[in-house]
């Protein structure tokens, strides 16, 4: 019977035929026979002595049907498949996979009905990438206006914000209001949703590349809905805290201020419907004293999931390329850059 081992961030899964056995790393390390007294066979290591962040760097089956696990601290452990089957506490495949990362699966080719095809992809995957949208040899700002018209015909309406109608995300910006924020610098901006400090954040965003930086400026996005479902599958307590505990989002600029209290994860009829996540607009919030550490543990668990590069779409937008995504579902980010990078941003809502 064929067997395959797959490593995750905090556990591994052993495929056995059409079935699967899943084990947390800490549990496996706690059961390691090498941590027993050689004469009495008694355990000599308590679970509290095992680092909570222990993880496997490798795992393989040998000819004796034993799984050999190599740990992050360099040690190795052996477990017979017979023993693993006897003590398995999770039998069957995981109901939900982590967020995907193959960005070639979200590319929509240029052609007729482009906006409709982009929206179909966004409805399925949360995001779409289109390469080389320009009507002349080089991309121009009017090409962004053409895209706005295309999406307007597809049933969307543009949403103006405190930045203006269109954001020119560039370090030498002279066209927008309220540019005293990270997007108008060359600093890296980690994963976030836009405008979580509004009662109704805009649903969609278009980011249209005008000019690529000399270095850096890579885009990356994560399907947060998939991360939420994955979190529910692997850590019910963290899921419950993040869906029920309001926190504060506060945007304060020289000429603009807005505050909203809401959970990180919004669930409607058992399904994720909106994610508010913006580390740079988090403000002091209150939860009962006995829940504060648990909330941070839950938050860290979610952030660890979405910041794992294997759960991210990563790509570099070339001039004319654009990404269109669901701002209620996707987290987006960019790396730091050098040089005159220019991206035009537009928000939309369904009409």
mmCIF file of C-alpha atoms in Angstrom:
data_model
loop_
_atom_site.group_PDB
_atom_site.id
_atom_site.type_symbol
_atom_site.label_atom_id
_atom_site.label_comp_id
_atom_site.label_asym_id
_atom_site.label_seq_id
_atom_site.Cartn_x
_atom_site.Cartn_y
_atom_site.Cartn_z
ATOM 1 C CA UNK A 1 0.000 0.000 0.000
ATOM 2 C CA UNK A 2 1.490 3.350 -1.038
ATOM 3 C CA UNK A 3 2.221 5.970 1.597
ATOM 4 C CA UNK A 4 3.018 9.657 1.251
ATOM 5 C CA UNK A 5 4.036 12.119 3.972
ATOM 6 C CA UNK A 6 3.183 15.804 3.727
ATOM 7 C CA UNK A 7 4.570 18.390 6.151
ATOM 8 C CA UNK A 8 2.500 21.345 7.326
ATOM 9 C CA UNK A 9 3.383 24.201 9.665
ATOM 10 C CA UNK A 10 2.432 22.396 12.889
ATOM 11 C CA UNK A 11 1.644 18.827 11.915
ATOM 12 C CA UNK A 12 2.182 16.193 9.263
ATOM 13 C CA UNK A 13 -0.157 13.974 7.316
ATOM 14 C CA UNK A 14 0.575 10.415 6.234
ATOM 15 C CA UNK A 15 -1.417 9.240 3.250
ATOM 16 C CA UNK A 16 -2.234 5.543 3.519
ATOM 17 C CA UNK A 17 -4.014 4.391 0.386
ATOM 18 C CA UNK A 18 -7.174 6.507 0.167
ATOM 19 C CA UNK A 19 -7.022 7.423 3.856
ATOM 20 C CA UNK A 20 -4.759 9.678 5.920
ATOM 21 C CA UNK A 21 -3.394 9.969 9.449
ATOM 22 C CA UNK A 22 -2.630 13.436 10.851
ATOM 23 C CA UNK A 23 -0.387 14.149 13.848
ATOM 24 C CA UNK A 24 0.725 17.374 15.505
ATOM 25 C CA UNK A 25 4.477 17.787 15.770
ATOM 26 C CA UNK A 26 4.431 18.410 19.494
ATOM 27 C CA UNK A 27 2.395 15.253 20.113
ATOM 28 C CA UNK A 28 4.795 13.195 18.001
ATOM 29 C CA UNK A 29 7.837 14.589 19.760
ATOM 30 C CA UNK A 30 6.205 13.939 23.148
ATOM 31 C CA UNK A 31 5.796 10.273 22.170
ATOM 32 C CA UNK A 32 9.412 9.874 21.027
ATOM 33 C CA UNK A 33 10.889 6.577 22.327
ATOM 34 C CA UNK A 34 14.329 8.159 22.497
ATOM 35 C CA UNK A 35 13.000 10.224 25.423
ATOM 36 C CA UNK A 36 12.457 7.162 27.629
ATOM 37 C CA UNK A 37 14.821 5.664 30.187
ATOM 38 C CA UNK A 38 16.838 2.877 28.512
ATOM 39 C CA UNK A 39 16.315 0.457 31.424
ATOM 40 C CA UNK A 40 12.825 1.208 32.762
ATOM 41 C CA UNK A 41 11.180 2.451 29.571
ATOM 42 C CA UNK A 42 9.620 5.327 31.513
ATOM 43 C CA UNK A 43 9.245 8.748 29.999
ATOM 44 C CA UNK A 44 12.005 11.129 31.132
ATOM 45 C CA UNK A 45 10.889 14.267 29.261
ATOM 46 C CA UNK A 46 7.730 16.173 30.146
ATOM 47 C CA UNK A 47 5.750 17.811 27.340
ATOM 48 C CA UNK A 48 6.450 21.230 28.857
ATOM 49 C CA UNK A 49 10.154 20.649 28.168
ATOM 50 C CA UNK A 50 9.483 20.381 24.426
ATOM 51 C CA UNK A 51 9.563 23.737 22.583
ATOM 52 C CA UNK A 52 6.036 24.659 21.562
ATOM 53 C CA UNK A 53 7.353 25.777 18.173
ATOM 54 C CA UNK A 54 9.039 22.428 17.386
ATOM 55 C CA UNK A 55 8.529 21.344 13.781
ATOM 56 C CA UNK A 56 9.681 18.668 11.378
ATOM 57 C CA UNK A 57 12.241 19.565 8.741
ATOM 58 C CA UNK A 58 11.881 16.193 7.067
ATOM 59 C CA UNK A 59 10.030 12.889 7.313
ATOM 60 C CA UNK A 60 10.361 9.655 5.366
ATOM 61 C CA UNK A 61 9.479 5.964 5.579
ATOM 62 C CA UNK A 62 12.266 3.397 5.730
ATOM 63 C CA UNK A 63 12.276 -0.218 4.547
ATOM 64 C CA UNK A 64 11.108 -1.399 7.993
ATOM 65 C CA UNK A 65 7.852 0.588 7.628
ATOM 66 C CA UNK A 66 8.995 3.159 10.152
ATOM 67 C CA UNK A 67 8.540 6.885 9.810
ATOM 68 C CA UNK A 68 11.794 8.766 10.488
ATOM 69 C CA UNK A 69 11.205 12.375 11.516
ATOM 70 C CA UNK A 70 14.008 14.944 11.545
ATOM 71 C CA UNK A 71 13.260 17.794 13.922
ATOM 72 C CA UNK A 72 14.089 21.494 13.801
ATOM 73 C CA UNK A 73 16.568 21.010 16.674
ATOM 74 C CA UNK A 74 18.464 18.364 14.682
ATOM 75 C CA UNK A 75 17.199 15.273 16.509
ATOM 76 C CA UNK A 76 15.503 12.307 14.867
ATOM 77 C CA UNK A 77 12.589 10.142 16.020
ATOM 78 C CA UNK A 78 11.283 6.793 14.777
ATOM 79 C CA UNK A 79 7.664 5.627 14.766
ATOM 80 C CA UNK A 80 6.410 2.338 13.358
ATOM 81 C CA UNK A 81 3.399 2.576 11.079
ATOM 82 C CA UNK A 82 1.674 -0.062 13.187
ATOM 83 C CA UNK A 83 2.099 2.130 16.291
ATOM 84 C CA UNK A 84 0.926 5.245 14.437
ATOM 85 C CA UNK A 85 -2.234 3.507 13.229
ATOM 86 C CA UNK A 86 -2.927 2.201 16.727
ATOM 87 C CA UNK A 87 -2.643 5.641 18.340
ATOM 88 C CA UNK A 88 -3.997 7.836 15.534
ATOM 89 C CA UNK A 89 -6.382 10.514 16.795
ATOM 90 C CA UNK A 90 -7.235 12.037 13.394
ATOM 91 C CA UNK A 91 -8.058 9.559 10.643
ATOM 92 C CA UNK A 92 -9.198 10.818 7.267
ATOM 93 C CA UNK A 93 -8.118 13.687 5.018
ATOM 94 C CA UNK A 94 -8.273 17.273 6.257
ATOM 95 C CA UNK A 95 -11.557 18.877 5.226
ATOM 96 C CA UNK A 96 -9.854 22.098 4.125
ATOM 97 C CA UNK A 97 -6.519 22.788 2.470
ATOM 98 C CA UNK A 98 -4.413 25.902 3.204
ATOM 99 C CA UNK A 99 -4.578 28.907 0.850
ATOM 100 C CA UNK A 100 -3.202 28.293 -2.665
ATOM 101 C CA UNK A 101 -0.049 29.862 -4.104
ATOM 102 C CA UNK A 102 0.130 29.075 -7.849
ATOM 103 C CA UNK A 103 -0.548 32.484 -9.363
ATOM 104 C CA UNK A 104 -0.652 31.081 -12.891
ATOM 105 C CA UNK A 105 -4.108 29.755 -11.926
ATOM 106 C CA UNK A 106 -5.459 33.302 -11.457
ATOM 107 C CA UNK A 107 -4.248 34.820 -14.747
ATOM 108 C CA UNK A 108 -6.993 35.968 -17.118
ATOM 109 C CA UNK A 109 -5.893 36.411 -20.761
ATOM 110 C CA UNK A 110 -6.578 39.616 -22.660
ATOM 111 C CA UNK A 111 -9.613 39.454 -24.922
ATOM 112 C CA UNK A 112 -13.280 40.265 -25.323
ATOM 113 C CA UNK A 113 -15.465 40.598 -22.218
ATOM 114 C CA UNK A 114 -12.335 41.062 -20.116
ATOM 115 C CA UNK A 115 -14.076 42.657 -17.118
ATOM 116 C CA UNK A 116 -16.689 39.891 -16.965
ATOM 117 C CA UNK A 117 -13.983 37.205 -17.114
ATOM 118 C CA UNK A 118 -11.985 38.976 -14.404
ATOM 119 C CA UNK A 119 -15.043 39.144 -12.131
ATOM 120 C CA UNK A 120 -15.754 35.457 -12.731
ATOM 121 C CA UNK A 121 -12.194 34.638 -11.636
ATOM 122 C CA UNK A 122 -12.514 36.913 -8.595
ATOM 123 C CA UNK A 123 -15.777 35.219 -7.599
ATOM 124 C CA UNK A 124 -14.008 31.845 -7.722
ATOM 125 C CA UNK A 125 -10.557 32.678 -6.390
ATOM 126 C CA UNK A 126 -10.796 36.142 -4.850
ATOM 127 C CA UNK A 127 -8.262 37.667 -7.249
ATOM 128 C CA UNK A 128 -7.361 37.906 -10.933
ATOM 129 C CA UNK A 129 -4.197 39.028 -12.725
ATOM 130 C CA UNK A 130 -4.176 40.413 -16.269
ATOM 131 C CA UNK A 131 -0.909 41.003 -18.109
ATOM 132 C CA UNK A 132 -0.188 43.761 -20.606
ATOM 133 C CA UNK A 133 -3.350 45.871 -20.649
ATOM 134 C CA UNK A 134 -2.333 48.924 -22.685
ATOM 135 C CA UNK A 135 -3.836 50.413 -25.823
ATOM 136 C CA UNK A 136 -0.603 51.861 -27.197
ATOM 137 C CA UNK A 137 3.013 50.713 -27.188
ATOM 138 C CA UNK A 138 3.421 52.030 -23.641
ATOM 139 C CA UNK A 139 0.891 52.130 -20.819
ATOM 140 C CA UNK A 140 -0.708 55.512 -20.065
ATOM 141 C CA UNK A 141 -2.990 56.838 -17.295
ATOM 142 C CA UNK A 142 -5.870 56.854 -19.791
ATOM 143 C CA UNK A 143 -5.602 53.061 -19.894
ATOM 144 C CA UNK A 144 -6.740 53.026 -16.265
ATOM 145 C CA UNK A 145 -9.746 55.120 -17.297
ATOM 146 C CA UNK A 146 -10.493 52.536 -19.980
ATOM 147 C CA UNK A 147 -10.445 49.808 -17.335
ATOM 148 C CA UNK A 148 -12.798 51.823 -15.138
ATOM 149 C CA UNK A 149 -15.203 52.055 -18.068
ATOM 150 C CA UNK A 150 -14.940 48.295 -18.696
ATOM 151 C CA UNK A 151 -15.756 47.428 -15.085
ATOM 152 C CA UNK A 152 -18.553 50.000 -15.028
ATOM 153 C CA UNK A 153 -20.156 48.209 -17.987
ATOM 154 C CA UNK A 154 -19.775 44.947 -16.027
ATOM 155 C CA UNK A 155 -21.937 46.275 -13.178
ATOM 156 C CA UNK A 156 -19.507 48.028 -10.837
ATOM 157 C CA UNK A 157 -19.294 51.640 -9.738
ATOM 158 C CA UNK A 158 -16.171 53.503 -8.729
ATOM 159 C CA UNK A 159 -15.830 54.403 -5.044
ATOM 160 C CA UNK A 160 -14.056 57.606 -4.115
ATOM 161 C CA UNK A 161 -12.216 57.641 -0.788
ATOM 162 C CA UNK A 162 -10.347 60.173 1.319
ATOM 163 C CA UNK A 163 -7.465 59.731 -1.150
ATOM 164 C CA UNK A 164 -9.585 60.753 -4.135
ATOM 165 C CA UNK A 165 -11.090 58.988 -7.144
ATOM 166 C CA UNK A 166 -7.888 57.258 -8.310
ATOM 167 C CA UNK A 167 -4.818 56.699 -6.157
ATOM 168 C CA UNK A 168 -1.449 57.313 -7.774
ATOM 169 C CA UNK A 169 0.725 55.155 -5.544
ATOM 170 C CA UNK A 170 4.133 56.726 -6.052
ATOM 171 C CA UNK A 171 6.632 58.437 -3.793
ATOM 172 C CA UNK A 172 6.429 61.741 -5.706
ATOM 173 C CA UNK A 173 2.623 61.912 -5.617
ATOM 174 C CA UNK A 174 1.074 65.306 -6.398
ATOM 175 C CA UNK A 175 -2.446 64.192 -7.379
ATOM 176 C CA UNK A 176 -3.962 62.764 -4.193
ATOM 177 C CA UNK A 177 -5.121 63.961 -0.807
ATOM 178 C CA UNK A 178 -4.087 62.456 2.526
ATOM 179 C CA UNK A 179 -0.869 60.904 1.250
ATOM 180 C CA UNK A 180 0.671 60.743 4.730
ATOM 181 C CA UNK A 181 0.532 56.948 4.851
ATOM 182 C CA UNK A 182 2.702 53.954 3.946
ATOM 183 C CA UNK A 183 1.296 53.368 0.463
ATOM 184 C CA UNK A 184 2.943 56.568 -0.784
ATOM 185 C CA UNK A 185 6.405 55.618 0.463
ATOM 186 C CA UNK A 186 8.869 53.047 -0.854
ATOM 187 C CA UNK A 187 8.621 50.971 2.332
ATOM 188 C CA UNK A 188 7.366 47.422 2.295
ATOM 189 C CA UNK A 189 3.718 47.112 3.308
ATOM 190 C CA UNK A 190 2.816 43.722 4.739
ATOM 191 C CA UNK A 191 -0.461 41.878 4.272
ATOM 192 C CA UNK A 192 -3.638 43.831 4.996
ATOM 193 C CA UNK A 193 -7.113 44.677 3.778
ATOM 194 C CA UNK A 194 -7.846 48.238 2.731
ATOM 195 C CA UNK A 195 -10.045 50.676 4.640
ATOM 196 C CA UNK A 196 -11.005 48.384 7.583
ATOM 197 C CA UNK A 197 -11.621 51.542 9.621
ATOM 198 C CA UNK A 198 -14.735 52.301 7.517
ATOM 199 C CA UNK A 199 -18.184 50.916 8.334
ATOM 200 C CA UNK A 200 -18.368 49.594 4.772
ATOM 201 C CA UNK A 201 -14.918 49.058 3.230
ATOM 202 C CA UNK A 202 -14.995 49.060 -0.576
ATOM 203 C CA UNK A 203 -15.547 45.607 -2.028
ATOM 204 C CA UNK A 204 -13.006 45.520 -4.855
ATOM 205 C CA UNK A 205 -9.703 47.128 -5.743
ATOM 206 C CA UNK A 206 -7.927 47.477 -9.070
ATOM 207 C CA UNK A 207 -4.151 47.997 -9.004
ATOM 208 C CA UNK A 208 -2.849 48.957 -12.457
ATOM 209 C CA UNK A 209 0.927 49.088 -12.967
ATOM 210 C CA UNK A 210 2.283 52.139 -14.776
ATOM 211 C CA UNK A 211 5.963 51.740 -13.951
ATOM 212 C CA UNK A 212 8.025 48.994 -12.321
ATOM 213 C CA UNK A 213 10.553 49.846 -9.620
ATOM 214 C CA UNK A 214 14.269 49.494 -10.304
ATOM 215 C CA UNK A 215 14.318 46.785 -7.630
ATOM 216 C CA UNK A 216 11.731 45.270 -5.306
ATOM 217 C CA UNK A 217 8.049 46.148 -5.363
ATOM 218 C CA UNK A 218 6.825 42.558 -5.641
ATOM 219 C CA UNK A 219 3.109 42.022 -4.969
ATOM 220 C CA UNK A 220 1.735 39.215 -2.849
ATOM 221 C CA UNK A 221 -1.790 38.243 -1.856
ATOM 222 C CA UNK A 222 -3.459 35.598 0.305
ATOM 223 C CA UNK A 223 -6.949 34.129 0.134
ATOM 224 C CA UNK A 224 -8.036 35.003 3.672
ATOM 225 C CA UNK A 225 -11.378 33.178 3.324
ATOM 226 C CA UNK A 226 -9.455 29.968 2.681
ATOM 227 C CA UNK A 227 -7.204 30.788 5.638
ATOM 228 C CA UNK A 228 -10.284 31.327 7.840
ATOM 229 C CA UNK A 229 -11.777 27.960 6.884
ATOM 230 C CA UNK A 230 -8.401 26.321 7.386
ATOM 231 C CA UNK A 231 -8.103 27.946 10.815
ATOM 232 C CA UNK A 232 -11.555 26.651 11.758
ATOM 233 C CA UNK A 233 -10.397 23.160 10.787
ATOM 234 C CA UNK A 234 -7.147 23.216 12.778
ATOM 235 C CA UNK A 235 -7.813 25.558 15.722
ATOM 236 C CA UNK A 236 -11.461 26.013 16.693
ATOM 237 C CA UNK A 237 -10.605 28.178 19.711
ATOM 238 C CA UNK A 238 -8.613 30.672 17.635
ATOM 239 C CA UNK A 239 -11.389 30.784 15.048
ATOM 240 C CA UNK A 240 -14.011 31.468 17.722
ATOM 241 C CA UNK A 241 -12.036 34.306 19.302
ATOM 242 C CA UNK A 242 -11.260 36.066 16.028
ATOM 243 C CA UNK A 243 -14.864 35.853 14.823
ATOM 244 C CA UNK A 244 -16.459 37.128 18.039
ATOM 245 C CA UNK A 245 -14.026 39.626 19.588
ATOM 246 C CA UNK A 246 -14.307 43.230 18.342
ATOM 247 C CA UNK A 247 -11.034 45.130 17.999
ATOM 248 C CA UNK A 248 -10.438 48.738 17.025
ATOM 249 C CA UNK A 249 -9.240 50.024 13.654
ATOM 250 C CA UNK A 250 -8.234 53.675 13.705
ATOM 251 C CA UNK A 251 -6.953 55.710 10.783
ATOM 252 C CA UNK A 252 -5.679 59.095 11.922
ATOM 253 C CA UNK A 253 -4.026 61.399 9.424
ATOM 254 C CA UNK A 254 -3.481 65.133 9.301
ATOM 255 C CA UNK A 255 -6.802 65.763 7.553
ATOM 256 C CA UNK A 256 -8.725 62.508 8.021
ATOM 257 C CA UNK A 257 -9.814 60.282 10.883
ATOM 258 C CA UNK A 258 -12.074 57.229 11.130
ATOM 259 C CA UNK A 259 -12.629 54.560 13.807
ATOM 260 C CA UNK A 260 -14.456 51.227 13.622
ATOM 261 C CA UNK A 261 -14.788 48.422 16.159
ATOM 262 C CA UNK A 262 -15.278 45.008 14.551
ATOM 263 C CA UNK A 263 -13.945 41.433 14.711
ATOM 264 C CA UNK A 264 -11.037 40.465 12.481
ATOM 265 C CA UNK A 265 -13.207 37.798 10.855
ATOM 266 C CA UNK A 266 -16.878 38.291 9.997
ATOM 267 C CA UNK A 267 -18.997 35.157 9.611
ATOM 268 C CA UNK A 268 -22.528 35.077 8.174
ATOM 269 C CA UNK A 269 -24.581 31.874 8.192
ATOM 270 C CA UNK A 270 -21.434 29.906 8.971
ATOM 271 C CA UNK A 271 -19.427 31.297 6.047
ATOM 272 C CA UNK A 272 -16.701 33.984 6.008
ATOM 273 C CA UNK A 273 -18.038 37.176 4.458
ATOM 274 C CA UNK A 274 -15.463 39.816 5.383
ATOM 275 C CA UNK A 275 -11.951 40.033 6.793
ATOM 276 C CA UNK A 276 -10.639 43.212 8.435
ATOM 277 C CA UNK A 277 -6.906 42.964 8.890
ATOM 278 C CA UNK A 278 -4.559 45.936 8.998
ATOM 279 C CA UNK A 279 -1.666 45.870 11.425
ATOM 280 C CA UNK A 280 -0.856 49.540 10.819
ATOM 281 C CA UNK A 281 -4.333 50.776 11.817
ATOM 282 C CA UNK A 282 -4.801 48.561 14.886
ATOM 283 C CA UNK A 283 -5.578 50.703 17.915
ATOM 284 C CA UNK A 284 -5.858 49.931 21.642
ATOM 285 C CA UNK A 285 -8.835 47.652 22.275
ATOM 286 C CA UNK A 286 -10.476 46.045 25.273
ATOM 287 C CA UNK A 287 -11.266 42.409 25.976
ATOM 288 C CA UNK A 288 -11.733 40.730 29.367
ATOM 289 C CA UNK A 289 -8.407 40.339 31.147
ATOM 290 C CA UNK A 290 -8.583 36.544 31.152
ATOM 291 C CA UNK A 291 -9.050 36.465 27.349
ATOM 292 C CA UNK A 292 -6.350 38.918 26.234
ATOM 293 C CA UNK A 293 -3.479 36.429 25.972
ATOM 294 C CA UNK A 294 -5.762 33.910 24.273
ATOM 295 C CA UNK A 295 -6.778 36.552 21.715
ATOM 296 C CA UNK A 296 -3.157 37.307 20.860
ATOM 297 C CA UNK A 297 -2.422 33.597 20.534
ATOM 298 C CA UNK A 298 -5.381 33.283 18.128
ATOM 299 C CA UNK A 299 -4.297 36.360 16.171
ATOM 300 C CA UNK A 300 -0.740 35.055 15.900
ATOM 301 C CA UNK A 301 -2.055 31.734 14.610
ATOM 302 C CA UNK A 302 -3.988 33.460 11.837
ATOM 303 C CA UNK A 303 -1.070 35.735 10.942
ATOM 304 C CA UNK A 304 1.334 32.784 10.844
ATOM 305 C CA UNK A 305 -0.984 31.145 8.309
ATOM 306 C CA UNK A 306 -1.265 34.099 5.964
ATOM 307 C CA UNK A 307 2.400 35.115 6.209
ATOM 308 C CA UNK A 308 3.587 31.661 5.206
ATOM 309 C CA UNK A 309 5.010 32.208 1.695
ATOM 310 C CA UNK A 310 3.685 28.814 0.594
ATOM 311 C CA UNK A 311 0.157 30.198 1.129
ATOM 312 C CA UNK A 312 0.697 33.337 -0.973
ATOM 313 C CA UNK A 313 0.337 34.353 -4.599
ATOM 314 C CA UNK A 314 3.550 36.276 -5.397
ATOM 315 C CA UNK A 315 4.326 38.121 -8.633
ATOM 316 C CA UNK A 316 5.857 41.301 -10.041
ATOM 317 C CA UNK A 317 3.495 43.564 -11.971
ATOM 318 C CA UNK A 318 5.010 44.828 -15.213
ATOM 319 C CA UNK A 319 3.808 48.057 -16.895
ATOM 320 C CA UNK A 320 0.280 47.431 -18.171
ATOM 321 C CA UNK A 321 -0.375 44.492 -15.834
ATOM 322 C CA UNK A 322 -3.147 44.773 -13.292
ATOM 323 C CA UNK A 323 -4.462 42.828 -10.352
ATOM 324 C CA UNK A 324 -8.141 42.974 -9.391
ATOM 325 C CA UNK A 325 -9.190 41.494 -6.061
ATOM 326 C CA UNK A 326 -12.000 41.198 -3.523
ATOM 327 C CA UNK A 327 -10.999 43.488 -0.655
ATOM 328 C CA UNK A 328 -13.376 41.674 1.715
ATOM 329 C CA UNK A 329 -11.619 38.358 1.015
ATOM 330 C CA UNK A 330 -8.000 38.893 -0.013
ATOM 331 C CA UNK A 331 -5.050 40.281 1.924
ATOM 332 C CA UNK A 332 -2.544 42.151 -0.232
ATOM 333 C CA UNK A 333 0.982 43.461 0.262
ATOM 334 C CA UNK A 334 4.113 44.661 -1.471
ATOM 335 C CA UNK A 335 7.818 44.431 -0.783
ATOM 336 C CA UNK A 336 10.033 47.496 -0.313
ATOM 337 C CA UNK A 337 11.417 48.991 -3.505
ATOM 338 C CA UNK A 338 13.925 51.400 -5.003
ATOM 339 C CA UNK A 339 13.219 53.619 -7.988
ATOM 340 C CA UNK A 340 10.142 55.348 -9.433
ATOM 341 C CA UNK A 341 7.440 52.675 -9.012
ATOM 342 C CA UNK A 342 3.947 53.829 -10.024
ATOM 343 C CA UNK A 343 0.726 51.887 -9.517
ATOM 344 C CA UNK A 344 -2.777 53.330 -9.935
ATOM 345 C CA UNK A 345 -5.404 52.142 -7.456
ATOM 346 C CA UNK A 346 -9.177 52.265 -7.905
ATOM 347 C CA UNK A 347 -11.925 51.016 -5.580
ATOM 348 C CA UNK A 348 -15.246 49.604 -6.768
ATOM 349 C CA UNK A 349 -18.528 48.406 -5.311
ATOM 350 C CA UNK A 350 -21.274 46.413 -7.018
ATOM 351 C CA UNK A 351 -23.812 48.820 -8.468
#
